[in-house]
PDB file of C-alpha atoms and ligand atoms in Angstrom:
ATOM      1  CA  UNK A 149     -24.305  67.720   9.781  1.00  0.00           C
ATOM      2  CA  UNK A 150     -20.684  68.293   8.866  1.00  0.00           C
ATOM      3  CA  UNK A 151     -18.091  66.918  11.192  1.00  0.00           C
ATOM      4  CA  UNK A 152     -14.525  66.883  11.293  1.00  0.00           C
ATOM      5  CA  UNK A 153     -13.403  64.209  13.827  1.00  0.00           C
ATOM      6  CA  UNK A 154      -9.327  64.859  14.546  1.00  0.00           C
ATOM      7  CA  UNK A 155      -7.785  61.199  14.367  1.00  0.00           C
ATOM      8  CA  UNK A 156      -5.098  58.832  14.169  1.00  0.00           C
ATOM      9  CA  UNK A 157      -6.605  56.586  16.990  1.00  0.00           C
ATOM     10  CA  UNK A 158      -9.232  53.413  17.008  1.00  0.00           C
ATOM     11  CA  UNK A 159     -11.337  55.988  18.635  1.00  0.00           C
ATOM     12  CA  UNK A 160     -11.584  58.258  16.230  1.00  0.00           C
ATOM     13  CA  UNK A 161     -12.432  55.311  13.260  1.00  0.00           C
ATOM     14  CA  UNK A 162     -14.888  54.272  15.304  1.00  0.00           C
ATOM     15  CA  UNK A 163     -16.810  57.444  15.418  1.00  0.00           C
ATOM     16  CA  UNK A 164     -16.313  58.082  11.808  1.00  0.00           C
ATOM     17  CA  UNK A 165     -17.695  54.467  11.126  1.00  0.00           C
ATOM     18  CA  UNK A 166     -20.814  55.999  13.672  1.00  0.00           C
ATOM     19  CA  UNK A 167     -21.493  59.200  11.943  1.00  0.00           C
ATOM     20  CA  UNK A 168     -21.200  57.956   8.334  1.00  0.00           C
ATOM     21  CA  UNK A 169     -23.901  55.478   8.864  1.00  0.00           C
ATOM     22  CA  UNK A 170     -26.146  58.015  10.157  1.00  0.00           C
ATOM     23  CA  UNK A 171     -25.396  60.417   7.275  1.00  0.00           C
ATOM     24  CA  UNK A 172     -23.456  62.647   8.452  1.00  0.00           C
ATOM     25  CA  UNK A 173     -20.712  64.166   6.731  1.00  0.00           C
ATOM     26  CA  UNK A 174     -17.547  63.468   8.531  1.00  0.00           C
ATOM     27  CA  UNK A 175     -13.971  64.694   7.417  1.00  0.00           C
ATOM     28  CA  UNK A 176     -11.245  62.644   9.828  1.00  0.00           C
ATOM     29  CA  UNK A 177      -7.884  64.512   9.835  1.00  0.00           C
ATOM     30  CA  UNK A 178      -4.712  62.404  10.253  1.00  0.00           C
ATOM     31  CA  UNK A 179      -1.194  64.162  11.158  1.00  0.00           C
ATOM     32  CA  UNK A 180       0.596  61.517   8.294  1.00  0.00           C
ATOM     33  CA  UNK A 181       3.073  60.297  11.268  1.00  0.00           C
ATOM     34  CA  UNK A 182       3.185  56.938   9.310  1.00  0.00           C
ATOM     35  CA  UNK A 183       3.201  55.495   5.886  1.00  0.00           C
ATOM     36  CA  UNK A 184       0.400  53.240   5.647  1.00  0.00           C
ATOM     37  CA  UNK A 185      -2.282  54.544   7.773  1.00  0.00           C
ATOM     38  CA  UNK A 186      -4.951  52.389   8.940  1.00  0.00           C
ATOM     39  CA  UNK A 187      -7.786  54.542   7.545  1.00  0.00           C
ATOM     40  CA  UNK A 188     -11.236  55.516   9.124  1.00  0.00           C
ATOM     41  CA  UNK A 189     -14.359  55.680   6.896  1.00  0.00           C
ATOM     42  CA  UNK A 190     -15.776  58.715   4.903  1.00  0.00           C
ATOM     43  CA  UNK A 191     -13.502  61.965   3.953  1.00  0.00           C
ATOM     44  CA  UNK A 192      -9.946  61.910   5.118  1.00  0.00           C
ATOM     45  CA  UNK A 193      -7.501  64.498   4.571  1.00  0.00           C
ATOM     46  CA  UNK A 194      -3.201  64.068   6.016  1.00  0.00           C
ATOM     47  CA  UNK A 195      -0.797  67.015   7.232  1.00  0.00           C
ATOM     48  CA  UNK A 196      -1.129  69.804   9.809  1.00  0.00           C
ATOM     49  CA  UNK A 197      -3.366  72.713   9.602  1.00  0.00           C
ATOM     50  CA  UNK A 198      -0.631  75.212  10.554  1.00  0.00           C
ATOM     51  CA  UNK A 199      -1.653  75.730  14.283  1.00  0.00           C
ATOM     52  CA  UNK A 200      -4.986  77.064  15.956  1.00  0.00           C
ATOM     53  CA  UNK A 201      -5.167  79.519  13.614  1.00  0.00           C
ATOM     54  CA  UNK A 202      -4.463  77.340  10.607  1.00  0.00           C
ATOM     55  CA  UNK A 203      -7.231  74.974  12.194  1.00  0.00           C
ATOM     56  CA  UNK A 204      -9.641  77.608  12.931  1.00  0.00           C
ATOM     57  CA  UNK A 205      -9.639  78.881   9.027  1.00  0.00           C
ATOM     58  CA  UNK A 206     -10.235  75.306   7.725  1.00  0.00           C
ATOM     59  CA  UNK A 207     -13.180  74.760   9.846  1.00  0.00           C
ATOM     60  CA  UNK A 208     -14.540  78.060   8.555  1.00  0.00           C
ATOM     61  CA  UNK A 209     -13.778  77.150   4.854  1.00  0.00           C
ATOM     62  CA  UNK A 210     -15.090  73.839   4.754  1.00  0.00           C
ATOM     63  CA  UNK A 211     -18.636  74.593   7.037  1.00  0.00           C
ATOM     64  CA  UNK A 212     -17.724  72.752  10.104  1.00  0.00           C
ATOM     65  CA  UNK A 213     -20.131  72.034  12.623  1.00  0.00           C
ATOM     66  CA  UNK A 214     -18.726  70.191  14.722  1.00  0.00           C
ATOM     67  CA  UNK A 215     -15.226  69.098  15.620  1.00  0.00           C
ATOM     68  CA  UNK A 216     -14.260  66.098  17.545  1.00  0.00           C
ATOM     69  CA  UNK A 217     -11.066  65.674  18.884  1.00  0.00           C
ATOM     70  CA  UNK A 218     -10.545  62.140  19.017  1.00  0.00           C
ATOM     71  CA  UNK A 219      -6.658  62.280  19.596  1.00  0.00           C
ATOM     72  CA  UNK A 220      -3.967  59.908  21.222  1.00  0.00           C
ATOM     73  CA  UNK A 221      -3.997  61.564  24.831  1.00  0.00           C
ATOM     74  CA  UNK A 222      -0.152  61.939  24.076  1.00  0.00           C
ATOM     75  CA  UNK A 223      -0.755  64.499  21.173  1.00  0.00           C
ATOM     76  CA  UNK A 224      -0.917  67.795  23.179  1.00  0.00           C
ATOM     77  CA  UNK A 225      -0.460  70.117  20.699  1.00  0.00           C
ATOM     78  CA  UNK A 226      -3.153  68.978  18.388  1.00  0.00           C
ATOM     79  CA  UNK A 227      -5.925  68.885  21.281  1.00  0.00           C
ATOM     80  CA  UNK A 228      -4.763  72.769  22.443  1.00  0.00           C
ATOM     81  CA  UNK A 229      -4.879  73.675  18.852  1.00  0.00           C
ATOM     82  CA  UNK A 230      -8.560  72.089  18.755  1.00  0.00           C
ATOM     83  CA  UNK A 231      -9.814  74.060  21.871  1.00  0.00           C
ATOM     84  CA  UNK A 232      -8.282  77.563  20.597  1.00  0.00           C
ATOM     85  CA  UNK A 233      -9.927  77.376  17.670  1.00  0.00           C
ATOM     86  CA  UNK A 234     -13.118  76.086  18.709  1.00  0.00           C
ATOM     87  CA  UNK A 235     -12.984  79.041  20.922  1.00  0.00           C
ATOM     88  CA  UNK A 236     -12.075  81.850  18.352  1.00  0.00           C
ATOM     89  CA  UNK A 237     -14.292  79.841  15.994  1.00  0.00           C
ATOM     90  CA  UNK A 238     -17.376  79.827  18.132  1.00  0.00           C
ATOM     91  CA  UNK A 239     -18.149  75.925  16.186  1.00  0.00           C
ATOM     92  CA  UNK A 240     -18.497  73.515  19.480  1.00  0.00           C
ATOM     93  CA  UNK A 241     -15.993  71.007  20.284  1.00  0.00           C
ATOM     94  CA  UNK A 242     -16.453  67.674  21.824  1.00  0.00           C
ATOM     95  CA  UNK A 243     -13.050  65.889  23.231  1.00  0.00           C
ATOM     96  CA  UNK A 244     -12.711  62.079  23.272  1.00  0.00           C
ATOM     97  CA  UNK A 245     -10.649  61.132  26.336  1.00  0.00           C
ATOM     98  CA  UNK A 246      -9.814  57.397  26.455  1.00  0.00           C
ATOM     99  CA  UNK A 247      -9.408  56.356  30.324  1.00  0.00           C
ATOM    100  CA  UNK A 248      -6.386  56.316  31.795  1.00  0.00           C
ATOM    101  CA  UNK A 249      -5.012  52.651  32.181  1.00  0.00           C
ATOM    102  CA  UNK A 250      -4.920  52.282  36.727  1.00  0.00           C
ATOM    103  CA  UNK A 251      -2.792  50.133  38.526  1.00  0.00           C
ATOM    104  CA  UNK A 252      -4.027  46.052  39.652  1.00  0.00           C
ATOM    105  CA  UNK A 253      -3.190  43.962  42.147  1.00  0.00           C
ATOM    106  CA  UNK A 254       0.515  42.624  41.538  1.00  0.00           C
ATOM    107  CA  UNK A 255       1.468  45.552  39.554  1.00  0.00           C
ATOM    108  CA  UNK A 256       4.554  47.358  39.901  1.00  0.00           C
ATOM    109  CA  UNK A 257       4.329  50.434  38.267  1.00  0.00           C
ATOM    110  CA  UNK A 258       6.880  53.352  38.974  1.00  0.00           C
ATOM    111  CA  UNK A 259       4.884  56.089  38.161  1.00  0.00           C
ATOM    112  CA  UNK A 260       6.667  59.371  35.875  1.00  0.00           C
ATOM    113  CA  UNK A 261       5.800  62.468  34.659  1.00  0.00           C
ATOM    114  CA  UNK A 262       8.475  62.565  31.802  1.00  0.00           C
ATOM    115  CA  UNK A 263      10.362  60.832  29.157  1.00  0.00           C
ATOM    116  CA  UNK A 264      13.755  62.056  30.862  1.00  0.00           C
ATOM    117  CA  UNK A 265      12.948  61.022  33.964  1.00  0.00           C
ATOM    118  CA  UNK A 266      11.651  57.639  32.750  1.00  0.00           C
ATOM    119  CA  UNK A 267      15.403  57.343  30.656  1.00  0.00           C
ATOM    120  CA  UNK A 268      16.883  57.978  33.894  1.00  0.00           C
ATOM    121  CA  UNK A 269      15.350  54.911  36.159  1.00  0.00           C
ATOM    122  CA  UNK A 270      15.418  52.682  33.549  1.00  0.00           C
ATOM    123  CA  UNK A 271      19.632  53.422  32.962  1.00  0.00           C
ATOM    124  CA  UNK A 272      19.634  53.114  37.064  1.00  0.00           C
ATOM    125  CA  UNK A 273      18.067  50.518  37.873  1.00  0.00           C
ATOM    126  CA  UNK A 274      16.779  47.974  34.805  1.00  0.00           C
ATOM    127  CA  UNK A 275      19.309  45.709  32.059  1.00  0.00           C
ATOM    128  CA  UNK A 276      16.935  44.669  29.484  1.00  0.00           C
ATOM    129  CA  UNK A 277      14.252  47.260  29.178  1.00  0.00           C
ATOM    130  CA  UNK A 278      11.582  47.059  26.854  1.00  0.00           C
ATOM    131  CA  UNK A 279      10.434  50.195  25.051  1.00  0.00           C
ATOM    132  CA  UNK A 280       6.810  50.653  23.785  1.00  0.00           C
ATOM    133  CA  UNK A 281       6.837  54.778  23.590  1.00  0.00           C
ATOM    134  CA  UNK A 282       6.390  55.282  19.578  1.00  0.00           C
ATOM    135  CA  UNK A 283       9.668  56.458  17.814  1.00  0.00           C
ATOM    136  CA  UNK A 284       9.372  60.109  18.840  1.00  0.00           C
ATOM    137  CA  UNK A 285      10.794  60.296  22.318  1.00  0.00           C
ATOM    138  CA  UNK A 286      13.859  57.740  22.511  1.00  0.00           C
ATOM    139  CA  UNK A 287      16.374  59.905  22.459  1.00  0.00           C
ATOM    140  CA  UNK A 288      16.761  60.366  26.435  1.00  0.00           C
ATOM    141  CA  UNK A 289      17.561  56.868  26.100  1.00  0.00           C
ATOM    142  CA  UNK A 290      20.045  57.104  23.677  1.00  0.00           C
ATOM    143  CA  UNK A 291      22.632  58.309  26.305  1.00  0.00           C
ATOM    144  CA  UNK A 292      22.656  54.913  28.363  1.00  0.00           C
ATOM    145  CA  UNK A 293      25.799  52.971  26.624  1.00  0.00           C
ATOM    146  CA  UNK A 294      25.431  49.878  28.711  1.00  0.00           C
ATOM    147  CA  UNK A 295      22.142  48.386  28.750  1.00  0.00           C
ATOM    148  CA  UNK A 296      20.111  46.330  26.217  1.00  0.00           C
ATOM    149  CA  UNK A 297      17.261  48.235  24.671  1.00  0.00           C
ATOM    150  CA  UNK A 298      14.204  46.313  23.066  1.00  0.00           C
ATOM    151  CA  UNK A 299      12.559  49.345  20.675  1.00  0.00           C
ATOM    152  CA  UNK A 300       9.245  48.303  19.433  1.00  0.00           C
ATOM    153  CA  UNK A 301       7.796  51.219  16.738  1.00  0.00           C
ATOM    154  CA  UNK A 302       5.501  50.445  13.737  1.00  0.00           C
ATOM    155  CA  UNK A 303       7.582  52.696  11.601  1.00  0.00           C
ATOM    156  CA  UNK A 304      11.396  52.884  11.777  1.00  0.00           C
ATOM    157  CA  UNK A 305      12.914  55.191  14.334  1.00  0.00           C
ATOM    158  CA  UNK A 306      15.099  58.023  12.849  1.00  0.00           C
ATOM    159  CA  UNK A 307      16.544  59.580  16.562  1.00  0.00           C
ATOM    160  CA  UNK A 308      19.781  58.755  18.219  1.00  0.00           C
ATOM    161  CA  UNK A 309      19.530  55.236  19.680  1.00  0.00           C
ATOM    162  CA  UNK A 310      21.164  53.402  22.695  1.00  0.00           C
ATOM    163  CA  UNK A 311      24.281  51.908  21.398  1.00  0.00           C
ATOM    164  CA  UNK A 312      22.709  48.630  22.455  1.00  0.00           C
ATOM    165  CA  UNK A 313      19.596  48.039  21.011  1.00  0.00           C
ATOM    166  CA  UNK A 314      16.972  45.701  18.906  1.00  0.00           C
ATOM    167  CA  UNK A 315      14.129  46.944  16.719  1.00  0.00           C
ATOM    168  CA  UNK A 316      10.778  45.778  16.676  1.00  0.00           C
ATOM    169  CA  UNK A 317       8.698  47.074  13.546  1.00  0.00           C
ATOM    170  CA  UNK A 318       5.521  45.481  14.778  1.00  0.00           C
ATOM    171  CA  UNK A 319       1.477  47.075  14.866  1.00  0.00           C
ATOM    172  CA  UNK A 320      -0.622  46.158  17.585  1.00  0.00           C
ATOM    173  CA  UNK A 321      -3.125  44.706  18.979  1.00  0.00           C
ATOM    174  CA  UNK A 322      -0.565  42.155  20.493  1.00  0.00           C
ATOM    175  CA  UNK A 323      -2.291  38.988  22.464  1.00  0.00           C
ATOM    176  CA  UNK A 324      -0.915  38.573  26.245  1.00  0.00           C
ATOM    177  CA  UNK A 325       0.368  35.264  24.912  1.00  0.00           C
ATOM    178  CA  UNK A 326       2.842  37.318  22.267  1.00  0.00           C
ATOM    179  CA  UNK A 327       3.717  39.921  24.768  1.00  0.00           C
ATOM    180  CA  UNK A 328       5.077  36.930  27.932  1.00  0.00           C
ATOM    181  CA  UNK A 329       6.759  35.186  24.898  1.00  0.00           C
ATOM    182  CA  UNK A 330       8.911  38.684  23.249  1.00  0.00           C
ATOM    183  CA  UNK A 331       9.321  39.808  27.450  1.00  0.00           C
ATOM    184  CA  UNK A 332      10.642  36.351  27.946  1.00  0.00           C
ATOM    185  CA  UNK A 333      12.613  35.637  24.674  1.00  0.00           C
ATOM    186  CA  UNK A 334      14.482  39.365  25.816  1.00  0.00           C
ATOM    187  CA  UNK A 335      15.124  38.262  29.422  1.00  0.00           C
ATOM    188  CA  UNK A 336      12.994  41.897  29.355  1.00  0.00           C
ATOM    189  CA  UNK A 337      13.429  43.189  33.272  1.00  0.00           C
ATOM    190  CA  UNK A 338      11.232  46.511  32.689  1.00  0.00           C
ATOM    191  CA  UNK A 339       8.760  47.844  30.535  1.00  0.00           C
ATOM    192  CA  UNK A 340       8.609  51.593  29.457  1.00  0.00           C
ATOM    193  CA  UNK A 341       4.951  52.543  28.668  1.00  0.00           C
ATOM    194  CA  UNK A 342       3.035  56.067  28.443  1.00  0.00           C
ATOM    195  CA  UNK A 343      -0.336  55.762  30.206  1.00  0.00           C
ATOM    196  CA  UNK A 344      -2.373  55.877  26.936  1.00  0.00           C
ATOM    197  CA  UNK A 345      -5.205  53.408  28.403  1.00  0.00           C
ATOM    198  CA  UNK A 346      -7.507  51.655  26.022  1.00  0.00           C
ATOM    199  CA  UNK A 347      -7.789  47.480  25.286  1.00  0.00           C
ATOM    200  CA  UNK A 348      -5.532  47.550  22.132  1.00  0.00           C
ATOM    201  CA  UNK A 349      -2.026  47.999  23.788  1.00  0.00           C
ATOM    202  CA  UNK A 350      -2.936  46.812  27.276  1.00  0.00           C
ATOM    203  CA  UNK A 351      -1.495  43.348  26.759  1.00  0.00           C
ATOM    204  CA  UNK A 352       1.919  44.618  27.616  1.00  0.00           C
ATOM    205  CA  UNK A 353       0.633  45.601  30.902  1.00  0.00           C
ATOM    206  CA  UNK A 354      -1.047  42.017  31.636  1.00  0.00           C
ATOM    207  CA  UNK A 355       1.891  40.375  30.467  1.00  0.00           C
ATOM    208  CA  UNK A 356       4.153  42.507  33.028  1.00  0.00           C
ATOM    209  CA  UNK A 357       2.018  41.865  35.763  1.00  0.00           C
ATOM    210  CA  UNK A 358       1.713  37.850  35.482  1.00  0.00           C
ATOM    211  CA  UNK A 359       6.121  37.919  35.006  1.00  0.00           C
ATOM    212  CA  UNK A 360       6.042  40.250  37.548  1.00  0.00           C
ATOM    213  CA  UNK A 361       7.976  43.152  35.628  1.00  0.00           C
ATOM    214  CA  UNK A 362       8.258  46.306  37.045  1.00  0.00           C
ATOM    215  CA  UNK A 363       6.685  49.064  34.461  1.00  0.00           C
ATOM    216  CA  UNK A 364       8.017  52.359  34.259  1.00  0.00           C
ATOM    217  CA  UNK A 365       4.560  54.830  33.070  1.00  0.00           C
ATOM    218  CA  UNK A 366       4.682  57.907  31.794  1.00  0.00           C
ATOM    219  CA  UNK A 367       1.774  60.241  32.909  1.00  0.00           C
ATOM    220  CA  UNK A 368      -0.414  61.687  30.511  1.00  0.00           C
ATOM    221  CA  UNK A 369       0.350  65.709  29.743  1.00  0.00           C
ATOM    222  CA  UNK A 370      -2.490  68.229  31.072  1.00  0.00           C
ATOM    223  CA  UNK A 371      -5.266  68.464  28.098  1.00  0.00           C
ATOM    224  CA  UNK A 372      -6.787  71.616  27.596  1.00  0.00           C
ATOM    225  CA  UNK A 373     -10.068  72.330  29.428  1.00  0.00           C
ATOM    226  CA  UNK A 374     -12.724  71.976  27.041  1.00  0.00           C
ATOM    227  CA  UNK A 375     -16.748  72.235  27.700  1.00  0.00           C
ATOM    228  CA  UNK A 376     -17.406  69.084  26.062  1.00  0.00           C
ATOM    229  CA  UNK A 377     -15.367  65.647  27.797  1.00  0.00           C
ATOM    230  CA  UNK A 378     -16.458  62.349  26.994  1.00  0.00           C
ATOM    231  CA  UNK A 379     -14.761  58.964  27.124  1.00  0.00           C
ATOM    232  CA  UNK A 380     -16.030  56.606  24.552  1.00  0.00           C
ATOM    233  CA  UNK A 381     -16.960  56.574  20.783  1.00  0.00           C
ATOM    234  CA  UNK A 382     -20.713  55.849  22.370  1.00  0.00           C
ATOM    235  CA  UNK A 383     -20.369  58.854  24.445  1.00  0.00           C
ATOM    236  CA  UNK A 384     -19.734  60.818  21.419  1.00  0.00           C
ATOM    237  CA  UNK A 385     -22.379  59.892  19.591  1.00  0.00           C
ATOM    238  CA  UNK A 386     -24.774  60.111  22.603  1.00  0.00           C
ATOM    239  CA  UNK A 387     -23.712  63.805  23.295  1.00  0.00           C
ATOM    240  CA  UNK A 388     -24.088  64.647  19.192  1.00  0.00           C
ATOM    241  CA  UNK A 389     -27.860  63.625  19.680  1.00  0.00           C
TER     242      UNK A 389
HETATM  243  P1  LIG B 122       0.966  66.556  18.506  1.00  0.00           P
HETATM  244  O1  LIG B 122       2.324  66.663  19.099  1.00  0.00           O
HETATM  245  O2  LIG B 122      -0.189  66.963  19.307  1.00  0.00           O
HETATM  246  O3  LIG B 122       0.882  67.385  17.145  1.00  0.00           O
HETATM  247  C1  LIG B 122       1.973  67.993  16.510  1.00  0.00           C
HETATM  248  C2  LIG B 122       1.435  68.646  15.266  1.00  0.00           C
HETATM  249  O4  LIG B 122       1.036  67.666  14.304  1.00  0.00           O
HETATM  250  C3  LIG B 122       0.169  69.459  15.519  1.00  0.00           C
HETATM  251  O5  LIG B 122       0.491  70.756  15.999  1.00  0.00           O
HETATM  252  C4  LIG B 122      -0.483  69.449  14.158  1.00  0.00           C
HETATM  253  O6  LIG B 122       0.180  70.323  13.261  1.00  0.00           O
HETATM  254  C5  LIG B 122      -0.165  68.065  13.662  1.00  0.00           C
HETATM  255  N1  LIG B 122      -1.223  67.087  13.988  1.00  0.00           N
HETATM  256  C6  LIG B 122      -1.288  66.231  15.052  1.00  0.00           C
HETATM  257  N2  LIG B 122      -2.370  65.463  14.969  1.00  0.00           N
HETATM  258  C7  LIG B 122      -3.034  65.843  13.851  1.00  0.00           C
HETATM  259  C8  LIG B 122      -4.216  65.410  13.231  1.00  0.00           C
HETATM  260  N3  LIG B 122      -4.966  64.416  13.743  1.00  0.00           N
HETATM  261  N4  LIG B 122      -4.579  66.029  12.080  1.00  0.00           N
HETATM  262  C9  LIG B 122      -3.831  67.031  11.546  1.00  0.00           C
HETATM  263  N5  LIG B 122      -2.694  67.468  12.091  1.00  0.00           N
HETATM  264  C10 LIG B 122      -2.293  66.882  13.224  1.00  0.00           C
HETATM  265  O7  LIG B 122       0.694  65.081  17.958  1.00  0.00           O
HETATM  266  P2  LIG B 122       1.621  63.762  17.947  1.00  0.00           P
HETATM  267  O8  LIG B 122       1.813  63.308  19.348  1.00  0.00           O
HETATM  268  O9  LIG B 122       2.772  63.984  17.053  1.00  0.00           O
HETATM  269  O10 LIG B 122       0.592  62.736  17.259  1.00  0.00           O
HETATM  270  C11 LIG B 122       0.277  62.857  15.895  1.00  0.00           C
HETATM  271  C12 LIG B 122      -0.950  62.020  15.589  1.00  0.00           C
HETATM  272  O11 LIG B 122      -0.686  60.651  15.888  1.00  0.00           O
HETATM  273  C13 LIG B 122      -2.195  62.419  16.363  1.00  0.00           C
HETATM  274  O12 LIG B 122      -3.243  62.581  15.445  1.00  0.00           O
HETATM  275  C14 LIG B 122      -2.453  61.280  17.318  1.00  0.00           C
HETATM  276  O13 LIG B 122      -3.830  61.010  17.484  1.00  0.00           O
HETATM  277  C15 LIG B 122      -1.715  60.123  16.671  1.00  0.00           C
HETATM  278  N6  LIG B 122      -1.082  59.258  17.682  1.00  0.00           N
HETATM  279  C16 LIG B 122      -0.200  59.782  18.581  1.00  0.00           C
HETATM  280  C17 LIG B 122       0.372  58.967  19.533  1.00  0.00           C
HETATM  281  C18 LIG B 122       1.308  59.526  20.576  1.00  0.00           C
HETATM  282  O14 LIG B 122       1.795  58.748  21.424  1.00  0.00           O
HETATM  283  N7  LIG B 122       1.594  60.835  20.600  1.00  0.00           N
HETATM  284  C19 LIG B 122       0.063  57.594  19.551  1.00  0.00           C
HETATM  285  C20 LIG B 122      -0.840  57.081  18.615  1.00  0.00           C
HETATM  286  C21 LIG B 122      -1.399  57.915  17.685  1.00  0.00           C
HETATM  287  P3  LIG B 122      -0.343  71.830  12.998  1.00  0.00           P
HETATM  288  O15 LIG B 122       0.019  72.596  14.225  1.00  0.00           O
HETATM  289  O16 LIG B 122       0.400  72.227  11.773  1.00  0.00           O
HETATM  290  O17 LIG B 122      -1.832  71.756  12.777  1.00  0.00           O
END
């Protein structure tokens, strides 16, 4: 069976990793957001497709069968492109969705629905706000002139900045242990996190809890409706037998 598994996530390497070792023959697309991608097994190919319709002609070119959309739960565009041309395609389409991350006991989470209106609280009410949100969307916070902002990216960040700010060019996974000891070192007094659930980056979130930092999360954007929703690489390979 030929696959192409849409990646860029731990998710989607692990169901690469799955379908290779039963023989399948699996394709993983990356978008080629950063330099040194960590790199699933099998066929991988890098860049866009040029949009559903792009996507939907590639699938047709290269006998897909199946397509797996394995993507961060943050990357909207790729996962509409996936259903429209799994629908104009006819080829079936099976979408990862990694559970949401849900509040615990002792958390303090000030729940948003946008960037902006995370920029905004944290410029209210925070001083030393830590920022784990990729390098993409930090330009709402780029207007605050008076507070310290603590960037961590894994590739440099090429937007307008706070004026006050410190890098971190760091790659997860990052122990609980690391996370209380940069929070504390930073005199950190809020975290900035998108809801993007899974283990990897939820040390953050256990570190804010036991220092008792308030976290401002970002909801997760509507996904397309898709026939096909599972939430695990053992789902996926469940529902493909
Ligand atoms: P996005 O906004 O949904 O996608 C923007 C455009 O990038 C898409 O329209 C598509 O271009 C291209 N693209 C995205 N993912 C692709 C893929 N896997 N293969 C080929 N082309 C892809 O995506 P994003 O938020 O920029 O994320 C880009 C990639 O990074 C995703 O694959 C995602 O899994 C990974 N990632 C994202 C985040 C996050 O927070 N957003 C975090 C970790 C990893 P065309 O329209 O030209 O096809």
């Amino acid at each position: 069976m030929r696959a192409l598994i849409l990646g860029g996530t731990a998710e989607g390497r692990e169901v690469a990793k799955q379908l290779v070792v039963r023989g399948w023959h699996v394709t993983s697309s990356l978008a080629g957001r950063v330099d040194n991608p960590r790199l699933p097994v099998g066929e991988v190919r890098i860049g866009g497709f040029g949009g559903p319709a792009g996507l939907a002609t590639w699938l047709i070119d290269n006998g897909v069968e199946v397509v797996i959309d394995a993507t961060h739960p943050f990357a909207e565009r790729i996962s509409i492109s996936a259903a429209e041309a799994a629908r104009a395609t006819g080829i079936p389409l099976l979408a990862l969705h990694r559970p949401e991350w849900k509040p615990q006991a002792r958390d303090k989470w000030i729940p948003v629905s946008s960037m902006a209106e995370a920029a905004q609280i944290a410029a209210r009410e925070f001083h030393h706000i830590f920022l784990t949100i990729g390098r993409q969307q930090l330009t709402p916070f780029a207007a605050d002139p008076h507070n310290l902002y603590v960037i961590r990216t894994v590739e440099p960040p090429h937007t307008p900045l706070p004026a006050r700010h410190r890098i971190i060019q760091s790659r997860g996974p990052f122990t609980v242990a690391d996370e209380k000891k940069l929070m504390r070192g930073n005199q950190i007094d809020c975290l900035v996190t998108k809801n993007s659930g899974g283990a990897m980056t939820e040390a953050k979130l256990i570190a804010a809890r036991e220092l008792g930092i308030p976290v401002i999360m970002v909801q997760r954007p509507a996904l397309p409706t898709v026939a096909t929703i599972v939430h695990s690489p053992e789902e996926v390979i469940a529902a493909l037998h």
